[in-house]
Structure formats: C-alpha cells, structure tokens
Short mmCIF file of C-alpha atoms and ligand atoms in Angstrom, two decimals:
data_model
loop_
_atom_site.label_atom_id
_atom_site.label_comp_id
_atom_site.label_asym_id
_atom_site.label_seq_id
_atom_site.Cartn_x
_atom_site.Cartn_y
_atom_site.Cartn_z
CA UNK A 30 17.91 -52.63 -17.44
CA UNK A 31 16.23 -49.36 -18.29
CA UNK A 32 18.24 -46.15 -18.25
CA UNK A 33 17.19 -42.98 -16.51
CA UNK A 34 18.37 -39.44 -17.11
CA UNK A 35 18.37 -37.82 -13.70
CA UNK A 36 19.44 -34.46 -12.31
CA UNK A 37 22.99 -34.54 -10.93
CA UNK A 38 21.83 -33.50 -7.48
CA UNK A 39 19.70 -36.66 -7.30
CA UNK A 40 22.50 -39.18 -7.84
CA UNK A 41 23.32 -41.29 -4.84
CA UNK A 42 26.04 -43.80 -3.91
CA UNK A 43 25.24 -47.26 -5.27
CA UNK A 44 23.74 -46.06 -8.54
CA UNK A 45 25.43 -47.19 -11.75
CA UNK A 46 26.35 -44.91 -14.64
CA UNK A 47 24.53 -46.00 -17.79
CA UNK A 48 26.50 -43.81 -20.21
CA UNK A 49 30.05 -42.51 -19.91
CA UNK A 50 30.64 -38.93 -18.82
CA UNK A 51 32.86 -37.08 -21.27
CA UNK A 52 34.97 -33.99 -20.81
CA UNK A 53 33.25 -31.08 -22.50
CA UNK A 54 36.34 -29.69 -24.33
CA UNK A 55 37.79 -32.79 -25.98
CA UNK A 56 35.39 -35.68 -25.36
CA UNK A 57 37.85 -37.54 -23.10
CA UNK A 58 36.10 -40.21 -21.03
CA UNK A 59 36.09 -39.08 -17.40
CA UNK A 60 33.82 -41.80 -16.02
CA UNK A 61 33.11 -45.10 -17.75
CA UNK A 62 29.64 -46.51 -18.07
CA UNK A 63 28.83 -49.38 -15.68
CA UNK A 64 30.78 -47.56 -12.97
CA UNK A 65 29.16 -47.94 -9.59
CA UNK A 66 29.03 -44.50 -8.06
CA UNK A 67 30.75 -43.83 -4.76
CA UNK A 68 30.50 -40.55 -2.88
CA UNK A 69 33.94 -39.46 -4.05
CA UNK A 70 32.90 -39.86 -7.73
CA UNK A 71 29.62 -38.12 -7.06
CA UNK A 72 31.42 -35.10 -5.58
CA UNK A 73 33.64 -34.98 -8.65
CA UNK A 74 30.67 -35.28 -11.03
CA UNK A 75 28.89 -32.49 -9.18
CA UNK A 76 31.94 -30.25 -9.69
CA UNK A 77 31.65 -30.68 -13.48
CA UNK A 78 28.55 -28.46 -13.64
CA UNK A 79 26.53 -31.03 -15.55
CA UNK A 80 22.76 -30.83 -15.29
CA UNK A 81 21.91 -34.50 -15.75
CA UNK A 82 23.52 -37.93 -16.03
CA UNK A 83 22.32 -41.30 -17.30
CA UNK A 84 22.09 -44.03 -14.67
CA UNK A 85 20.69 -47.54 -14.65
CA UNK A 86 17.22 -47.80 -13.18
CA UNK A 87 17.57 -48.12 -9.44
CA UNK A 88 15.38 -49.59 -6.75
CA UNK A 89 13.38 -46.83 -5.14
CA UNK A 90 13.23 -46.39 -1.44
CA UNK A 91 9.95 -46.86 0.34
CA UNK A 92 10.38 -43.53 2.03
CA UNK A 93 7.67 -41.31 0.58
CA UNK A 94 8.46 -37.76 -0.43
CA UNK A 95 5.07 -36.60 0.50
CA UNK A 96 2.68 -37.54 3.28
CA UNK A 97 -1.06 -37.14 3.58
CA UNK A 98 -1.93 -34.36 6.03
CA UNK A 99 -4.43 -36.41 8.00
CA UNK A 100 -4.51 -40.08 8.92
CA UNK A 101 -7.53 -42.12 7.95
CA UNK A 102 -8.49 -42.81 11.58
CA UNK A 103 -8.32 -39.11 12.50
CA UNK A 104 -10.37 -38.21 9.43
CA UNK A 105 -13.06 -40.72 10.37
CA UNK A 106 -13.07 -39.54 13.96
CA UNK A 107 -13.22 -35.90 12.86
CA UNK A 108 -16.14 -36.52 10.51
CA UNK A 109 -18.05 -38.32 13.22
CA UNK A 110 -17.36 -35.61 15.85
CA UNK A 111 -18.60 -32.96 13.44
CA UNK A 112 -21.70 -34.94 12.60
CA UNK A 113 -22.54 -35.24 16.31
CA UNK A 114 -21.70 -31.58 16.99
CA UNK A 115 -23.88 -30.33 14.14
CA UNK A 116 -26.85 -32.48 15.11
CA UNK A 117 -26.56 -31.44 18.77
CA UNK A 118 -26.47 -27.82 17.70
CA UNK A 119 -29.59 -28.31 15.66
CA UNK A 120 -31.33 -29.57 18.78
CA UNK A 121 -30.13 -26.41 20.55
CA UNK A 122 -27.79 -28.32 22.80
CA UNK A 123 -24.48 -26.94 23.94
CA UNK A 124 -21.51 -26.62 21.66
CA UNK A 125 -18.77 -28.90 22.92
CA UNK A 126 -15.94 -26.56 22.03
CA UNK A 127 -13.38 -28.52 24.07
CA UNK A 128 -13.98 -31.58 21.92
CA UNK A 129 -13.46 -29.53 18.76
CA UNK A 130 -10.31 -27.90 20.16
CA UNK A 131 -8.86 -31.30 21.06
CA UNK A 132 -9.62 -32.56 17.59
CA UNK A 133 -7.87 -29.56 16.03
CA UNK A 134 -4.87 -30.12 18.33
CA UNK A 135 -4.63 -33.70 17.14
CA UNK A 136 -4.74 -32.63 13.47
CA UNK A 137 -2.27 -29.85 14.18
CA UNK A 138 0.22 -32.11 15.99
CA UNK A 139 0.36 -34.35 12.99
CA UNK A 140 0.64 -31.56 10.41
CA UNK A 141 3.45 -29.86 12.32
CA UNK A 142 5.34 -33.11 12.81
CA UNK A 143 6.74 -33.41 9.28
CA UNK A 144 7.35 -30.80 6.61
CA UNK A 145 6.78 -33.33 3.85
CA UNK A 146 3.09 -33.21 4.60
CA UNK A 147 1.13 -31.73 1.71
CA UNK A 148 -2.45 -31.74 0.56
CA UNK A 149 -3.59 -33.90 -2.28
CA UNK A 150 -7.01 -34.69 -3.60
CA UNK A 151 -8.74 -37.76 -2.33
CA UNK A 152 -10.68 -39.73 -4.88
CA UNK A 153 -13.72 -40.68 -2.82
CA UNK A 154 -16.30 -38.36 -1.44
CA UNK A 155 -19.66 -39.47 -0.14
CA UNK A 156 -22.46 -37.13 -1.14
CA UNK A 157 -24.43 -37.04 2.09
CA UNK A 158 -21.32 -36.57 4.18
CA UNK A 159 -20.25 -33.54 2.20
CA UNK A 160 -20.72 -30.84 4.81
CA UNK A 161 -18.72 -32.81 7.38
CA UNK A 162 -15.94 -34.07 5.11
CA UNK A 163 -15.73 -30.63 3.53
CA UNK A 164 -15.35 -28.95 6.92
CA UNK A 165 -12.60 -31.38 7.93
CA UNK A 166 -10.78 -30.83 4.62
CA UNK A 167 -11.08 -27.05 4.94
CA UNK A 168 -9.68 -27.31 8.46
CA UNK A 169 -6.70 -29.38 7.28
CA UNK A 170 -6.01 -27.09 4.33
CA UNK A 171 -6.34 -23.91 6.37
CA UNK A 172 -3.95 -25.24 9.02
CA UNK A 173 -1.45 -26.26 6.35
CA UNK A 174 -1.60 -22.81 4.74
CA UNK A 175 -1.40 -21.08 8.12
CA UNK A 176 1.52 -23.23 9.22
CA UNK A 177 3.73 -22.11 6.32
CA UNK A 178 2.54 -18.53 6.79
CA UNK A 179 4.25 -18.82 10.18
CA UNK A 180 1.13 -18.47 12.29
CA UNK A 181 1.79 -19.38 15.91
CA UNK A 182 0.46 -22.58 17.35
CA UNK A 183 -2.36 -20.90 19.32
CA UNK A 184 -3.36 -18.98 16.18
CA UNK A 185 -3.43 -22.21 14.18
CA UNK A 186 -5.65 -23.80 16.84
CA UNK A 187 -8.21 -21.00 16.55
CA UNK A 188 -7.98 -21.04 12.75
CA UNK A 189 -8.66 -24.78 12.84
CA UNK A 190 -11.77 -24.41 15.03
CA UNK A 191 -13.02 -21.51 12.86
CA UNK A 192 -12.60 -23.74 9.80
CA UNK A 193 -14.49 -26.65 11.34
CA UNK A 194 -17.42 -24.35 12.09
CA UNK A 195 -17.30 -22.03 9.07
CA UNK A 196 -20.40 -23.57 7.46
CA UNK A 197 -22.33 -24.30 10.64
CA UNK A 198 -25.07 -21.90 9.47
CA UNK A 199 -26.10 -24.53 6.93
CA UNK A 200 -27.82 -26.54 9.66
CA UNK A 201 -30.55 -23.90 9.77
CA UNK A 202 -31.20 -24.10 6.04
CA UNK A 203 -32.80 -26.64 3.79
CA UNK A 204 -29.93 -29.00 2.84
CA UNK A 205 -31.59 -29.75 -0.52
CA UNK A 206 -30.70 -26.29 -1.81
CA UNK A 207 -27.00 -27.00 -1.36
CA UNK A 208 -27.26 -30.09 -3.53
CA UNK A 209 -29.54 -28.70 -6.19
CA UNK A 210 -28.28 -29.44 -9.69
CA UNK A 211 -28.50 -26.66 -12.29
CA UNK A 212 -28.95 -22.97 -11.91
CA UNK A 213 -30.36 -21.58 -8.69
CA UNK A 214 -33.30 -19.19 -8.61
CA UNK A 215 -32.40 -15.77 -7.16
CA UNK A 216 -34.37 -16.52 -4.03
CA UNK A 217 -32.52 -19.79 -3.55
CA UNK A 218 -29.19 -18.05 -3.97
CA UNK A 219 -30.23 -15.56 -1.29
CA UNK A 220 -31.00 -18.50 1.00
CA UNK A 221 -27.57 -20.00 0.37
CA UNK A 222 -25.93 -16.70 1.18
CA UNK A 223 -27.89 -16.61 4.42
CA UNK A 224 -25.82 -19.47 5.91
CA UNK A 225 -23.07 -16.96 6.70
CA UNK A 226 -25.23 -14.70 8.86
CA UNK A 227 -27.09 -17.66 10.36
CA UNK A 228 -23.79 -19.21 11.46
CA UNK A 229 -22.57 -15.88 12.82
CA UNK A 230 -25.69 -15.17 14.87
CA UNK A 231 -25.73 -18.66 16.24
CA UNK A 232 -22.04 -18.81 17.23
CA UNK A 233 -22.17 -15.29 18.64
CA UNK A 234 -24.83 -16.40 21.08
CA UNK A 235 -22.56 -19.08 22.55
CA UNK A 236 -20.50 -18.24 25.57
CA UNK A 237 -16.75 -18.59 25.93
CA UNK A 238 -16.03 -18.58 22.22
CA UNK A 239 -13.32 -16.49 20.63
CA UNK A 240 -14.98 -13.65 18.69
CA UNK A 241 -13.09 -14.95 15.64
CA UNK A 242 -15.22 -18.08 15.41
CA UNK A 243 -18.55 -16.34 14.58
CA UNK A 244 -16.73 -13.78 12.43
CA UNK A 245 -15.11 -16.39 10.21
CA UNK A 246 -18.51 -18.01 9.66
CA UNK A 247 -19.68 -14.55 8.57
CA UNK A 248 -16.68 -13.61 6.43
CA UNK A 249 -15.56 -16.72 4.56
CA UNK A 250 -17.44 -15.82 1.36
CA UNK A 251 -16.15 -12.24 1.20
CA UNK A 252 -13.81 -11.46 -1.69
CA UNK A 253 -10.93 -8.98 -2.04
CA UNK A 254 -12.75 -6.79 -4.62
CA UNK A 255 -15.95 -6.54 -2.58
CA UNK A 256 -17.88 -8.97 -4.80
CA UNK A 257 -18.44 -11.50 -2.00
CA UNK A 258 -21.23 -11.84 0.51
CA UNK A 259 -22.98 -11.15 2.84
CA UNK A 260 -21.54 -7.65 3.39
CA UNK A 261 -19.40 -7.12 0.28
CA UNK A 262 -16.35 -6.36 2.43
CA UNK A 263 -13.14 -5.39 0.62
CA UNK A 264 -9.61 -6.71 1.14
CA UNK A 265 -8.44 -4.63 4.09
CA UNK A 266 -11.68 -5.23 6.01
CA UNK A 267 -11.56 -9.01 5.65
CA UNK A 268 -9.80 -10.88 8.43
CA UNK A 269 -6.66 -12.77 7.47
CA UNK A 270 -8.14 -16.09 8.65
CA UNK A 271 -11.22 -15.55 6.47
CA UNK A 272 -8.92 -15.08 3.46
CA UNK A 273 -7.25 -18.41 4.29
CA UNK A 274 -10.55 -20.23 4.86
CA UNK A 275 -11.96 -18.76 1.61
CA UNK A 276 -9.21 -20.36 -0.47
CA UNK A 277 -9.36 -23.68 1.38
CA UNK A 278 -13.15 -23.65 0.97
CA UNK A 279 -13.19 -22.85 -2.75
CA UNK A 280 -10.41 -25.30 -3.59
CA UNK A 281 -12.06 -28.15 -1.72
CA UNK A 282 -15.50 -27.36 -3.15
CA UNK A 283 -14.16 -27.34 -6.72
CA UNK A 284 -12.23 -30.58 -6.37
CA UNK A 285 -14.99 -32.55 -4.60
CA UNK A 286 -17.52 -34.86 -6.14
CA UNK A 287 -20.96 -33.32 -5.80
CA UNK A 288 -24.36 -34.35 -7.05
CA UNK A 289 -24.36 -31.49 -9.53
CA UNK A 290 -20.67 -31.44 -10.38
CA UNK A 291 -17.79 -33.75 -11.25
CA UNK A 292 -14.58 -32.85 -9.47
CA UNK A 293 -12.29 -30.41 -11.23
CA UNK A 294 -8.67 -31.70 -11.38
CA UNK A 295 -6.54 -30.08 -8.68
CA UNK A 296 -4.23 -28.37 -11.17
CA UNK A 297 -7.19 -26.69 -12.91
CA UNK A 298 -8.70 -25.60 -9.61
CA UNK A 299 -5.34 -24.07 -8.64
CA UNK A 300 -5.17 -22.35 -12.02
CA UNK A 301 -8.65 -20.91 -11.59
CA UNK A 302 -7.82 -19.60 -8.12
CA UNK A 303 -4.63 -18.12 -9.53
CA UNK A 304 -6.52 -16.39 -12.35
CA UNK A 305 -8.80 -14.76 -9.78
CA UNK A 306 -5.89 -13.46 -7.70
CA UNK A 307 -5.54 -10.71 -6.51
CA UNK A 308 -9.01 -9.68 -7.70
CA UNK A 309 -10.91 -12.11 -5.48
CA UNK A 310 -8.30 -13.93 -3.42
CA UNK A 311 -5.44 -12.60 -1.36
CA UNK A 312 -2.13 -12.83 -3.20
CA UNK A 313 -0.01 -13.69 -0.17
CA UNK A 314 -2.33 -16.47 0.97
CA UNK A 315 -2.51 -17.93 -2.55
CA UNK A 316 1.29 -17.94 -2.89
CA UNK A 317 1.46 -20.00 0.32
CA UNK A 318 -1.47 -22.19 -0.64
CA UNK A 319 0.19 -23.38 -3.87
CA UNK A 320 3.20 -24.54 -1.87
CA UNK A 321 1.20 -27.00 0.19
CA UNK A 322 -0.96 -28.63 -2.45
CA UNK A 323 0.34 -31.26 -4.82
CA UNK A 324 -1.48 -30.62 -8.08
CA UNK A 325 -0.59 -33.93 -9.69
CA UNK A 326 -0.81 -37.06 -7.62
CA UNK A 327 1.41 -40.11 -8.07
CA UNK A 328 0.58 -42.36 -11.05
CA UNK A 329 -1.14 -39.68 -13.10
CA UNK A 330 -0.24 -39.53 -16.82
CA UNK A 331 0.21 -36.09 -18.34
CA UNK A 332 0.81 -34.74 -21.83
CA UNK A 333 3.24 -31.81 -21.70
CA UNK A 334 3.58 -28.84 -24.04
CA UNK A 335 6.87 -30.31 -25.40
CA UNK A 336 4.86 -33.38 -26.60
CA UNK A 337 6.30 -35.69 -23.98
CA UNK A 338 3.91 -38.07 -22.25
CA UNK A 339 4.99 -38.43 -18.65
CA UNK A 340 4.03 -40.28 -15.53
CA UNK A 341 4.17 -38.62 -12.13
CA UNK A 342 6.37 -40.86 -9.99
CA UNK A 343 6.94 -38.76 -6.90
CA UNK A 344 5.31 -35.67 -5.61
CA UNK A 345 5.87 -33.39 -2.65
CA UNK A 346 5.63 -29.75 -1.65
CA UNK A 347 8.81 -28.97 -3.55
CA UNK A 348 8.94 -31.35 -6.43
CA UNK A 349 6.89 -33.19 -8.97
CA UNK A 350 9.16 -35.89 -10.33
CA UNK A 351 8.04 -37.22 -13.69
CA UNK A 352 9.30 -39.98 -15.94
CA UNK A 353 9.00 -39.62 -19.72
CA UNK A 354 7.06 -42.60 -21.04
CA UNK A 355 6.82 -41.48 -24.65
CA UNK A 356 8.29 -38.70 -26.74
CA UNK A 357 11.95 -37.71 -26.87
CA UNK A 358 14.31 -38.71 -24.09
CA UNK A 359 12.13 -41.63 -23.05
CA UNK A 360 13.10 -42.76 -19.55
CA UNK A 361 14.26 -39.31 -18.52
CA UNK A 362 13.24 -38.29 -15.01
CA UNK A 363 13.00 -34.67 -14.04
CA UNK A 364 11.31 -32.25 -11.72
CA UNK A 365 8.43 -30.54 -13.49
CA UNK A 366 8.62 -27.58 -11.11
CA UNK A 367 12.12 -26.82 -12.38
CA UNK A 368 10.89 -26.38 -15.95
CA UNK A 369 8.67 -23.31 -15.76
CA UNK A 370 8.58 -23.08 -19.57
CA UNK A 371 6.64 -26.37 -19.72
CA UNK A 372 2.97 -26.70 -19.02
CA UNK A 373 0.52 -29.55 -18.86
CA UNK A 374 -1.65 -29.78 -21.98
CA UNK A 375 -3.83 -32.67 -20.95
CA UNK A 376 -4.42 -35.20 -18.19
CA UNK A 377 -4.45 -38.63 -19.82
CA UNK A 378 -5.48 -40.47 -16.69
FE1 FE2 B 428 -19.82 -21.43 3.22
#
C-alpha cells in the first residue's frame, strides 16, 4: 500500500502508521509502524510537536471539502429567467423585479447554507449564452464576496439583483461588437463603453427600483485610480457594491471561453487582479475575493518551484491539498496554502 506523508493535524483514528515515530533526542521508538491509530495515540503524537507523519494510504471520505456555489438546476433556471427578462426589456415590457429578487434569494439561501461553498471555474461556456451565464456568474461571485465581507442579508439581496442587471445596457447595443475578435476601433470601444450609461438610463426610468440598481450598471467599469469609464470616478466616489461587481465581472470575463479569447487559468486571473490592486481594484474587496475562489480545481497537475510535480486532490476556501506525484518525497500530501515560499511554475493539465 502506498505511503502518505500528512500533516499531524490531519491524522484521524483508524489510519495506520507507515513509519515509526522516533524520539527526537535519542531515536527511541515511540510508536511502531503498522500501529493503527486511536485517538489517545493521536493526542500523544500531537503533543510531540511534529509537523508530519507517514501513514498508509487511507480510503477517502465522500464528503467534499468544497461545494459549488450554485446547483445546476438553479443555474439553468437563472440563465433562462435572465434570457426572458432581457428580451422582454428589449420589447419595452415591464421589468419583473420580483422574479429577479426571488431568484437572488434562492441563490443566496444556498450560498449562506454552507461555508464550504467556494467558486471554481466551470469548463463549459456556450458562446451565445455569454451575457446571461456571465451575469449569473457575476451574481454568484458578488454574493460570495459580499457574504464574507459581512454584508447583511438585505444588502446581499440588492447586490445580487444589481449584479444580474449590471450589463443590461448591452441589449441596446449591437451584440456583434462584444464578440469581435482582434483590436477594436476607437469608435467601437466608445460604443462598448456606452452600455454603462444605457443600462443606467434604462433602469433609472423603471419605478420601484432601488437607486443602487441603475448606479451599479453605471459604475461597474470604474477603477480606483480613475482610469475606468464612463465617468472616470476615483476610489472614494465608487460605491462599495460596484467595487465588488467590478472584480467579479473581470474575473469571470477573463476565465470564460469567448470567441476571441481562450480562458485564462483561474490562478493567473487572480494574479493579474492582484497585480492591479490597489491601483485599479479595491484592496479590501480583493483580499476577500481570493478567499472564496479556488484557484486550482481537483485533478489538476501542477509543477511547483521546488521541482515537485503535484496533483490537486482536495480544494476548498482554506486549503489546497496536493499529492506529490514526482520529485522528492513522492506520495507526500500537504496544503499548498501553508507553503507561501512555493509557487506554481506551470499547469501541466
Ligand atoms: Fe459591463
């Protein structure tokens, strides 16, 4: 049976020691190999201040460490509600805000039900559905960020609706521009920028909407240093929700399959956002954002800066458990987040 080197705080009753544990001063055997660990031994081992121990490979539980933030059925329902809402709006029909609020409540109930929920990149993305799937993803991400920033439930509900409608101004523009490969002409770029004001004007004209909803459509492309659009607002003048939506928007756009772009791996997108913080993105929001995304999904093979090739075997908000598959200490399992000196050189998957 294969041996694993695991952190002491991960040993559990029922595991079997694969190598003896020796006393540091004189090498006396304290625990024999092949010993099945009981809680009393585990407590004793923990008191020895060891970092890791070798155990025999053990059957893993089916209990996942990390859960998707939205169920497939809710995602499908959300995409279809948005499609209907957007096409009704285009025909100048009423905005069914109650339907959107109920949808956000459903997403919110699920996200708040379990703190293992984290955001990971989905592999598939249909081109023509982009605006809808993107809006749903931005909503989920924004709610996740807001939830660990301790926003209240009613604030999260508004943030969710703002996120669903942040790009609604696109319905008034020629969709082809948004999918154009290659560099945009200045006039085309101006048209793209116009979706913010178009969304604002449109939502502002609707009755019974929180003033935040049109304003987030207007502000989500503003940047901390004033380099955003349409008004070039600076940090203190940008609403907190717009700062959250901006990061959710950029991260999802970078990691999505588009006609003109292959998706950027999550870890690289996070790195790019980090490099532009605090210049373009709000530091506090980014610090929370990186806690709710899992940069490396399960099964991915990575080459680390210490020349180990590793496989990601478990991932969650707090840990990224990897198993060394080649290099020194083959079989070792450890939490990548606890080794800040290491970085990922390459994705081999
Ligand atoms: Fe936008």
